[in-house]
mmCIF file of C-alpha atoms and ligand atoms in Angstrom:
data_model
loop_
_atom_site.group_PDB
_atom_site.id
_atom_site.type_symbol
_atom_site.label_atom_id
_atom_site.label_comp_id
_atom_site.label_asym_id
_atom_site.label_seq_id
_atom_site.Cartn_x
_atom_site.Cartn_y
_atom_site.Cartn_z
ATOM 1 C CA UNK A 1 -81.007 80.060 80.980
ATOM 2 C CA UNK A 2 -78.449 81.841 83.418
ATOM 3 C CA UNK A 3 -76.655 84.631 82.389
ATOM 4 C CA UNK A 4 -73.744 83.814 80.413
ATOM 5 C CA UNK A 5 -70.759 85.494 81.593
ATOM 6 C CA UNK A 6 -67.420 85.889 79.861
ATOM 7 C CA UNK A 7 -66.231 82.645 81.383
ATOM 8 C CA UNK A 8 -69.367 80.707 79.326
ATOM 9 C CA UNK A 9 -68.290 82.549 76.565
ATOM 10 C CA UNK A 10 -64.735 81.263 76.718
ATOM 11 C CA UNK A 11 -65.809 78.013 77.592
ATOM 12 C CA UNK A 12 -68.065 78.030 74.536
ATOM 13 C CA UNK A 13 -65.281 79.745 71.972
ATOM 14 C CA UNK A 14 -62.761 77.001 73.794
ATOM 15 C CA UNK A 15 -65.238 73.722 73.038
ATOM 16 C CA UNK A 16 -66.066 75.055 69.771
ATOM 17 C CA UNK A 17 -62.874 75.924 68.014
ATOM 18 C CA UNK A 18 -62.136 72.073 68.307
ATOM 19 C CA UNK A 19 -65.725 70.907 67.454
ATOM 20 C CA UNK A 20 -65.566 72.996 63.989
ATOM 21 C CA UNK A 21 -62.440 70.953 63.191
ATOM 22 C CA UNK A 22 -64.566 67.743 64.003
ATOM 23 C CA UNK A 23 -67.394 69.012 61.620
ATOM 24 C CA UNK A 24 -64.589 69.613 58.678
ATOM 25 C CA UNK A 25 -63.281 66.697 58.886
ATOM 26 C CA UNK A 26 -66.461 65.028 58.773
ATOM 27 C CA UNK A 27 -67.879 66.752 56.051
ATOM 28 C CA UNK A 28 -64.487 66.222 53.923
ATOM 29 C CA UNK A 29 -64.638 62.180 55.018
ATOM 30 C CA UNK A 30 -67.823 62.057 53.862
ATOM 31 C CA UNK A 31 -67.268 64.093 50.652
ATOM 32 C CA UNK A 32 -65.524 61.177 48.972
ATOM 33 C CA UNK A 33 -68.700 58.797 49.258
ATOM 34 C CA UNK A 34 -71.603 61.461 48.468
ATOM 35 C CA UNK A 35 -74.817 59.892 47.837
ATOM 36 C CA UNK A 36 -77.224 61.775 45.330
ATOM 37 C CA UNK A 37 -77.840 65.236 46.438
ATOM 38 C CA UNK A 38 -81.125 66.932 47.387
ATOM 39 C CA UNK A 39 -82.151 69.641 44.699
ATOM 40 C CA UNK A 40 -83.691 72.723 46.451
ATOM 41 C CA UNK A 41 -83.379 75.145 43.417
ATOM 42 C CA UNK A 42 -81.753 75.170 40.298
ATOM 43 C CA UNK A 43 -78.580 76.571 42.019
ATOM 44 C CA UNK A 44 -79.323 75.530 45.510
ATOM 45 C CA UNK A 45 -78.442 72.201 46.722
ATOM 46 C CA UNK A 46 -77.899 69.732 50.106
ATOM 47 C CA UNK A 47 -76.172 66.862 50.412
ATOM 48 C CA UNK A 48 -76.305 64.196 53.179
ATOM 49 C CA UNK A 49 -73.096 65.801 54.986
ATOM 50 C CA UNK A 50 -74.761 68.955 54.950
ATOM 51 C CA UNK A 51 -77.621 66.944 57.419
ATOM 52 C CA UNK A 52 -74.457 64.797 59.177
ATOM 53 C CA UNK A 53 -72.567 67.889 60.056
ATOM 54 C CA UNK A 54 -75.272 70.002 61.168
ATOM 55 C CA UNK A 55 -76.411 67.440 63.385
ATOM 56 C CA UNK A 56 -73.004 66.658 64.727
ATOM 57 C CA UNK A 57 -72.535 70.623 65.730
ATOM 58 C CA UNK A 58 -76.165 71.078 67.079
ATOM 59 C CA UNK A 59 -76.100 67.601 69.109
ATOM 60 C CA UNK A 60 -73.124 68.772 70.800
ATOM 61 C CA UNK A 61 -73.281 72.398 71.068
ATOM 62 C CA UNK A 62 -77.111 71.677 72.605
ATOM 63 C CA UNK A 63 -76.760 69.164 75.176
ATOM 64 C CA UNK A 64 -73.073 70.750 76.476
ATOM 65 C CA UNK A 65 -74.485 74.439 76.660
ATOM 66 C CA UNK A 66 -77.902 74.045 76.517
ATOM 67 C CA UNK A 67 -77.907 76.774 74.154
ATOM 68 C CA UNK A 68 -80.251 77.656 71.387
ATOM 69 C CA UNK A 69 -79.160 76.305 67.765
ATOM 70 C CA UNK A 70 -80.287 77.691 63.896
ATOM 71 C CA UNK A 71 -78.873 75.378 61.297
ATOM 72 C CA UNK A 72 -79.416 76.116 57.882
ATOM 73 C CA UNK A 73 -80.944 72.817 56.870
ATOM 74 C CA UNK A 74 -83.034 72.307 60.081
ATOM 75 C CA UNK A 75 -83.698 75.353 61.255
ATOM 76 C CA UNK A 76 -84.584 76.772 64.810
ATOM 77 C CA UNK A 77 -85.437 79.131 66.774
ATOM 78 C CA UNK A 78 -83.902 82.277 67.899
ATOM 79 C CA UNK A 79 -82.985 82.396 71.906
ATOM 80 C CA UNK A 80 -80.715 84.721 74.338
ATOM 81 C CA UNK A 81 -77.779 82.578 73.654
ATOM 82 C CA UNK A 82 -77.862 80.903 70.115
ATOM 83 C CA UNK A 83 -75.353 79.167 67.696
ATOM 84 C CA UNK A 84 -76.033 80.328 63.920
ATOM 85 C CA UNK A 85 -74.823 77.509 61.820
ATOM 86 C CA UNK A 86 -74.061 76.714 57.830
ATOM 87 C CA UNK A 87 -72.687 73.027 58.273
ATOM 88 C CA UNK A 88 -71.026 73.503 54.665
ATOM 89 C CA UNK A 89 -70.917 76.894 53.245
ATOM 90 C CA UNK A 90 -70.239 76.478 49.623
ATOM 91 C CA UNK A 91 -72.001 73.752 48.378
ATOM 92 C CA UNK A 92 -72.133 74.190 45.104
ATOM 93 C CA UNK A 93 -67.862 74.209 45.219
ATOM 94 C CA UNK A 94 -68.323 70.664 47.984
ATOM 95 C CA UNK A 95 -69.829 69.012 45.307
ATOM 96 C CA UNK A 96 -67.794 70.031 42.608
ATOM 97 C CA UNK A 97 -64.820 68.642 44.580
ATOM 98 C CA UNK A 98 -63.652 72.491 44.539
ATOM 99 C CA UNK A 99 -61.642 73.768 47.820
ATOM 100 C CA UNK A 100 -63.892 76.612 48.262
ATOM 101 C CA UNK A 101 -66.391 75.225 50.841
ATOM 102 C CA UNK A 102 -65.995 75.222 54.388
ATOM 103 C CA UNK A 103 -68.282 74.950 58.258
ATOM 104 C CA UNK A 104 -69.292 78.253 59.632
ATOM 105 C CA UNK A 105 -69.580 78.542 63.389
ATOM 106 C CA UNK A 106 -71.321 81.780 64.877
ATOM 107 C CA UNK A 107 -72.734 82.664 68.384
ATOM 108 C CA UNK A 108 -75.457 85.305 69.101
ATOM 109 C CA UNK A 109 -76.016 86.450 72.763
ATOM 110 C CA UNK A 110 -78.862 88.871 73.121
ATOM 111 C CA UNK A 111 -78.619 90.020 70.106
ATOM 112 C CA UNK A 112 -74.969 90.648 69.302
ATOM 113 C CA UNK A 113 -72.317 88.432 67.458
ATOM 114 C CA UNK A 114 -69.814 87.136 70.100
ATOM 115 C CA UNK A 115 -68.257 83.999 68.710
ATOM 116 C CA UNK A 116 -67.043 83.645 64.616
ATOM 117 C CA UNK A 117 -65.035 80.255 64.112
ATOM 118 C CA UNK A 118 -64.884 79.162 60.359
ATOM 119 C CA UNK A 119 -62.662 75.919 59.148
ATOM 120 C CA UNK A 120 -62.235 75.325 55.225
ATOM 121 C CA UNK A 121 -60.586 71.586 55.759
ATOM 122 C CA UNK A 122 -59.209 71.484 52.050
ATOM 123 C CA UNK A 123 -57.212 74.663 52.417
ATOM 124 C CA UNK A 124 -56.648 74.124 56.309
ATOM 125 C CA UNK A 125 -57.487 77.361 56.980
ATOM 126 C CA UNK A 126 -58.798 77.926 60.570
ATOM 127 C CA UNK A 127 -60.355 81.456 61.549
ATOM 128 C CA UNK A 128 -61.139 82.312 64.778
ATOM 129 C CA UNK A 129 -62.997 85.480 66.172
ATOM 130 C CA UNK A 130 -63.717 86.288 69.756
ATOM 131 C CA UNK A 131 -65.559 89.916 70.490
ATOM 132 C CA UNK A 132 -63.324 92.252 72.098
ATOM 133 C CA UNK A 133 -59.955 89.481 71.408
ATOM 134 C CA UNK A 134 -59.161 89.968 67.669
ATOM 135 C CA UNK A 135 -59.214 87.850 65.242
ATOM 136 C CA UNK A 136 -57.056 84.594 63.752
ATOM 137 C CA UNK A 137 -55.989 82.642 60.654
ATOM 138 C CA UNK A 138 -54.263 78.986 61.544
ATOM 139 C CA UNK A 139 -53.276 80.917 65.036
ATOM 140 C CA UNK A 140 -51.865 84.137 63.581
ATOM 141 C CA UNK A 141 -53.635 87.342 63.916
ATOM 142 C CA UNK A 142 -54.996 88.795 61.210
ATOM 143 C CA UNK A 143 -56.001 92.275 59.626
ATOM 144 C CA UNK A 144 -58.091 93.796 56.316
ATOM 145 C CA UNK A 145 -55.828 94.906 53.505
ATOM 146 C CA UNK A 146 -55.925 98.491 53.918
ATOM 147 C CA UNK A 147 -55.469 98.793 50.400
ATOM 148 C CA UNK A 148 -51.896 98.665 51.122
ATOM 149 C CA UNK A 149 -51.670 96.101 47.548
ATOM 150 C CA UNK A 150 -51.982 99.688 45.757
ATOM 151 C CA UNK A 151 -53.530 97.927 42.866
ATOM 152 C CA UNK A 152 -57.526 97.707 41.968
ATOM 153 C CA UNK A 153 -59.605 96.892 44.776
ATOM 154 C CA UNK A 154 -60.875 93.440 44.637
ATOM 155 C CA UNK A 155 -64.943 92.576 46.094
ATOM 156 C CA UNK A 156 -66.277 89.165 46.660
ATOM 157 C CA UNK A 157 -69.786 89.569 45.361
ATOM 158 C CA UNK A 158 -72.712 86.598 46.322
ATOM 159 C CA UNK A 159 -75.644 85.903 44.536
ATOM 160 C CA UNK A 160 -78.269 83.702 45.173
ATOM 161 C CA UNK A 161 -81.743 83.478 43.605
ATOM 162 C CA UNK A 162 -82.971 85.100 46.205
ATOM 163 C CA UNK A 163 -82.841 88.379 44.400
ATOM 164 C CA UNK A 164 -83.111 89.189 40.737
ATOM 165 C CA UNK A 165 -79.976 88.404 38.452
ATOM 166 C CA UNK A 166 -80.543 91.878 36.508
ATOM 167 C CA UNK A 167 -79.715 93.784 40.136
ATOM 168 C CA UNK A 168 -76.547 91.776 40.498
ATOM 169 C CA UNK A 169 -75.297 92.461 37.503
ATOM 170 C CA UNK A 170 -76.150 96.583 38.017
ATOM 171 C CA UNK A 171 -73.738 96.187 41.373
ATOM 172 C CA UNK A 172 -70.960 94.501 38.958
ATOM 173 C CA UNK A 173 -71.109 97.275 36.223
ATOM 174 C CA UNK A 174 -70.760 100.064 38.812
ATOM 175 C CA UNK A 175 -68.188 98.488 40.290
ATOM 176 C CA UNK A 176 -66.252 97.883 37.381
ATOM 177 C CA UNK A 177 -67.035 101.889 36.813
ATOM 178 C CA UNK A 178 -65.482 102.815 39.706
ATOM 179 C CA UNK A 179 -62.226 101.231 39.288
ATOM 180 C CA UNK A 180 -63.258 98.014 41.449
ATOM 181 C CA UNK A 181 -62.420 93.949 40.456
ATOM 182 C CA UNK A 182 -65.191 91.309 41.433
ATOM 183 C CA UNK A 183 -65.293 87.641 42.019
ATOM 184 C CA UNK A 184 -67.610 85.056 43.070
ATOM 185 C CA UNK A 185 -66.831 81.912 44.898
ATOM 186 C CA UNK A 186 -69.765 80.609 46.035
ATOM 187 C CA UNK A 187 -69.430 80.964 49.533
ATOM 188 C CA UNK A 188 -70.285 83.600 51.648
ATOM 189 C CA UNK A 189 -68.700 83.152 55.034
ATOM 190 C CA UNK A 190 -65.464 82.326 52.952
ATOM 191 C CA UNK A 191 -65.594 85.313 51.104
ATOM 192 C CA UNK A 192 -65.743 87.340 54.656
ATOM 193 C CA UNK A 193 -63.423 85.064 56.063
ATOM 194 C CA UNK A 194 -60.542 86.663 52.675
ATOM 195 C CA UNK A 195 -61.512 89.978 53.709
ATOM 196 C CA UNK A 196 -60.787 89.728 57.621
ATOM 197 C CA UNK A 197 -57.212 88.271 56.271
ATOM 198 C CA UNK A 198 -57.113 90.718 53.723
ATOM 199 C CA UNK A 199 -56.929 88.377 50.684
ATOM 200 C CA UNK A 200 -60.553 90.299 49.380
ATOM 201 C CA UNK A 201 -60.686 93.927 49.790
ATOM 202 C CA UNK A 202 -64.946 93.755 50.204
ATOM 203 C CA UNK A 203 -67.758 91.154 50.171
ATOM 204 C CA UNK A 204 -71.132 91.823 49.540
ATOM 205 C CA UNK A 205 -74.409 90.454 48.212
ATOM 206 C CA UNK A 206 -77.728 91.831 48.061
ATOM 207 C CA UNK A 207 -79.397 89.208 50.571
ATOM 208 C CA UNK A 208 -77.515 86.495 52.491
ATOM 209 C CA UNK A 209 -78.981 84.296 55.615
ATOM 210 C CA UNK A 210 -77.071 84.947 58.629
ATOM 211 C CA UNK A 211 -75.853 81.215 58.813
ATOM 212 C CA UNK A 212 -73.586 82.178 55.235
ATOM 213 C CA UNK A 213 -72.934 85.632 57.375
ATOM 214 C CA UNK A 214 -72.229 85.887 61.239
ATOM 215 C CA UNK A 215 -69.262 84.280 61.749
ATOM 216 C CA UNK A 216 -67.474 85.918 58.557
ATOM 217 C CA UNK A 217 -68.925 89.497 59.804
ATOM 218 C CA UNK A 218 -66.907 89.120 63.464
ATOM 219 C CA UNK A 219 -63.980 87.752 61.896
ATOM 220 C CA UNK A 220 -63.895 91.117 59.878
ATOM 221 C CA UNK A 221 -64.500 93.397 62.506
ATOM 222 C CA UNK A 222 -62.006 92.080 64.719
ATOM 223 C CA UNK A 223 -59.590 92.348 62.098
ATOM 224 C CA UNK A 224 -60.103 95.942 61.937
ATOM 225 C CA UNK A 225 -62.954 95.834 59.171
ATOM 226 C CA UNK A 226 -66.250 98.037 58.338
ATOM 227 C CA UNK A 227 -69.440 95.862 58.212
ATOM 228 C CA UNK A 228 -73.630 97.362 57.820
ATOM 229 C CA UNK A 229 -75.687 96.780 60.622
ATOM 230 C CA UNK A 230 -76.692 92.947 59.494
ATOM 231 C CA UNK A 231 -78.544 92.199 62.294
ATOM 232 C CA UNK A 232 -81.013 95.031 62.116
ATOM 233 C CA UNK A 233 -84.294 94.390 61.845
ATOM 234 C CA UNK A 234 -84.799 90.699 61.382
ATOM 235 C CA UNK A 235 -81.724 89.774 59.764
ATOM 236 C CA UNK A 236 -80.892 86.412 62.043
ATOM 237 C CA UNK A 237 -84.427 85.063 60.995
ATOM 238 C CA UNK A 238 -84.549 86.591 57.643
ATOM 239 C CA UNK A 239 -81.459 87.450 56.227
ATOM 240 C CA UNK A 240 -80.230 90.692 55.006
ATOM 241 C CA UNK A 241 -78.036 92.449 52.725
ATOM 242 C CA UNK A 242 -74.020 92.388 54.000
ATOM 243 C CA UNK A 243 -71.246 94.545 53.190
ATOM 244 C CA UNK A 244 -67.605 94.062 54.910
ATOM 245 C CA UNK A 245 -65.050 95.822 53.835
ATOM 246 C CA UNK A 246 -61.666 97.288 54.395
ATOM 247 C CA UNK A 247 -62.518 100.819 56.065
ATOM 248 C CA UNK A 248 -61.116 102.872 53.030
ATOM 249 C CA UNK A 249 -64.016 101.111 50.693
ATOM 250 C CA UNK A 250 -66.956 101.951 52.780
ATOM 251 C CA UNK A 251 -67.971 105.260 51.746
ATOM 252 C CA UNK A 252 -67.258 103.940 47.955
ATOM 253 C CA UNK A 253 -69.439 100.815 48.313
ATOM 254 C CA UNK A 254 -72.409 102.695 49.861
ATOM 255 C CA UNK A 255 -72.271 105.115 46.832
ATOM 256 C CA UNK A 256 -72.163 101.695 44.184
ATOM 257 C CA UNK A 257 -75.527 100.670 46.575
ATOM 258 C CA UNK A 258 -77.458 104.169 46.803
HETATM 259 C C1 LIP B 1 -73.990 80.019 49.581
HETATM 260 C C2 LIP B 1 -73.735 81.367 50.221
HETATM 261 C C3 LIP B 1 -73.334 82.427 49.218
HETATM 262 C C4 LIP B 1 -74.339 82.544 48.128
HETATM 263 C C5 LIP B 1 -74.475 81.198 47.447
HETATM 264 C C6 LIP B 1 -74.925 80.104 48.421
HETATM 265 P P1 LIP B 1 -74.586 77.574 50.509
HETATM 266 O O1 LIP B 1 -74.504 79.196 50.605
HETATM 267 O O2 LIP B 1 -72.698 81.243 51.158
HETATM 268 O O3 LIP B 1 -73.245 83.671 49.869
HETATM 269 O O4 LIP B 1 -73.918 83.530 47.224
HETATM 270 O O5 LIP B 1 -75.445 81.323 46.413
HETATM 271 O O6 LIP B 1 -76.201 80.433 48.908
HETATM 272 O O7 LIP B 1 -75.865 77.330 49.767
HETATM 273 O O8 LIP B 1 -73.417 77.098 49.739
HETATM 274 O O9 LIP B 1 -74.652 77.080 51.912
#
């Protein structure tokens, strides 16, 4: 592959910002005749969208770039340029008929998240993160609370099975100790998506896969956010634990963690 320059990268953030729209739109289309969903785990589940809109993104994003591609339900492999996709984040809400779902959009070159584009088609929300060009909700830019609400803090916290219940509830009780709210929605890149527009004041969760994560993670550093270091070590294969936040929680969120 040739170096991709910031052209490619426009050209990429250009193509995509319309083909995450096509994948919504799908995926909501599709929601209204949902055949019987795949179990994977008592809480984790797939539907036949999930496999429409993933192939959808990676057919397109594939042949027009020639890029690598990691979907959530088929996988891949890592590459200098690669897309990092959850086709619906929020599944769990999709099949409830909930709005809180939505297509997450991220793009990794050499090891650094360039491109964040996340649609949630029943709110209409649209956010949009470039590296370097700030960050956007339906167009507007957009910026972390700052606390400036002056009330309780509110954090988004995830939880999968993939660590143990007991620990999740230890990070809600010393949360609640330090003056802190917490909620849980069910979708990570949504939750990160509220704090780059300020609507959460934190998200975290002890180990998410970087297909709920990237996208949400540039959004909130473009909009003037704090996020850990998610792609150390093998977090884009393996997942990792992931912490955004309005600056002014960071030091108080690493204390809740130590
Ligand atoms: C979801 C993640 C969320 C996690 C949920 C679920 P999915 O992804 O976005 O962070 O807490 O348990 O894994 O399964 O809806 O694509």
């Amino acid at each position: 592959m040739n170096a991709i320059t910031q052209d490619g990268l426009a050209a990429r953030f250009e193509h995509a910002r319309t083909l995450v729209l096509e994948a919504g739109r799908l995926a909501a289309a599709m929601r209204e005749t949902l055949a019987p969903i795949e179990t994977k785990s008592p809480i984790d589940f797939c539907t036949e969208a999930d496999h429409a809109v993933e192939r959808l993104l990676r057919d397109d994003l594939v042949a027009r770039f020639g890029d690598g591609f990691i979907g959530e339900e088929g996988g891949g492999e890592a590459a200098a340029g690669v897309w990092v996709v959850d086709p619906i984040d929020g599944t769990a809400g999709y099949i409830h008929g909930t709005s809180r779902w939505c297509v997450s959009l991220a793009f990794v070159l050499n090891g650094r998240i360039e491109l964040g584009l996340i649609y949630a088609p029943v709110e209409d929300r649209l956010f949009l993160a470039r590296r370097g060009h700030g960050a956007t909700l339906n167009g507007k830019p957009m910026r972390v609370s700052g606390l400036a609400h002056g009330a309780a803090p509110v954090v988004e916290c995830g939880w999968s099975e993939r660590r143990p219940l007991a620990a999740y509830c230890d990070v809600l009780q010393k949360l609640t100790r330090d003056g802190m709210e917490f909620r849980r929605h069910g979708s990570g890149a949504l939750g990160l998506a509220d704090v780059a527009c300020g609507r959460n004041d934190a998200y975290l969760e002890l180990h998410i896969n970087a297909w709920d994560a990237l996208a949400g993670l540039l959004l909130v550093t473009e909009a003037g956010g704090w996020t850990n270091d998610f792609l150390a070590g093998h977090g884009l294969t393996e997942g990792n634990l992931v912490i955004a936040a309005t600056p002014q929680l960071r030091e108080r969120l690493l204390a809740v963690l130590s």
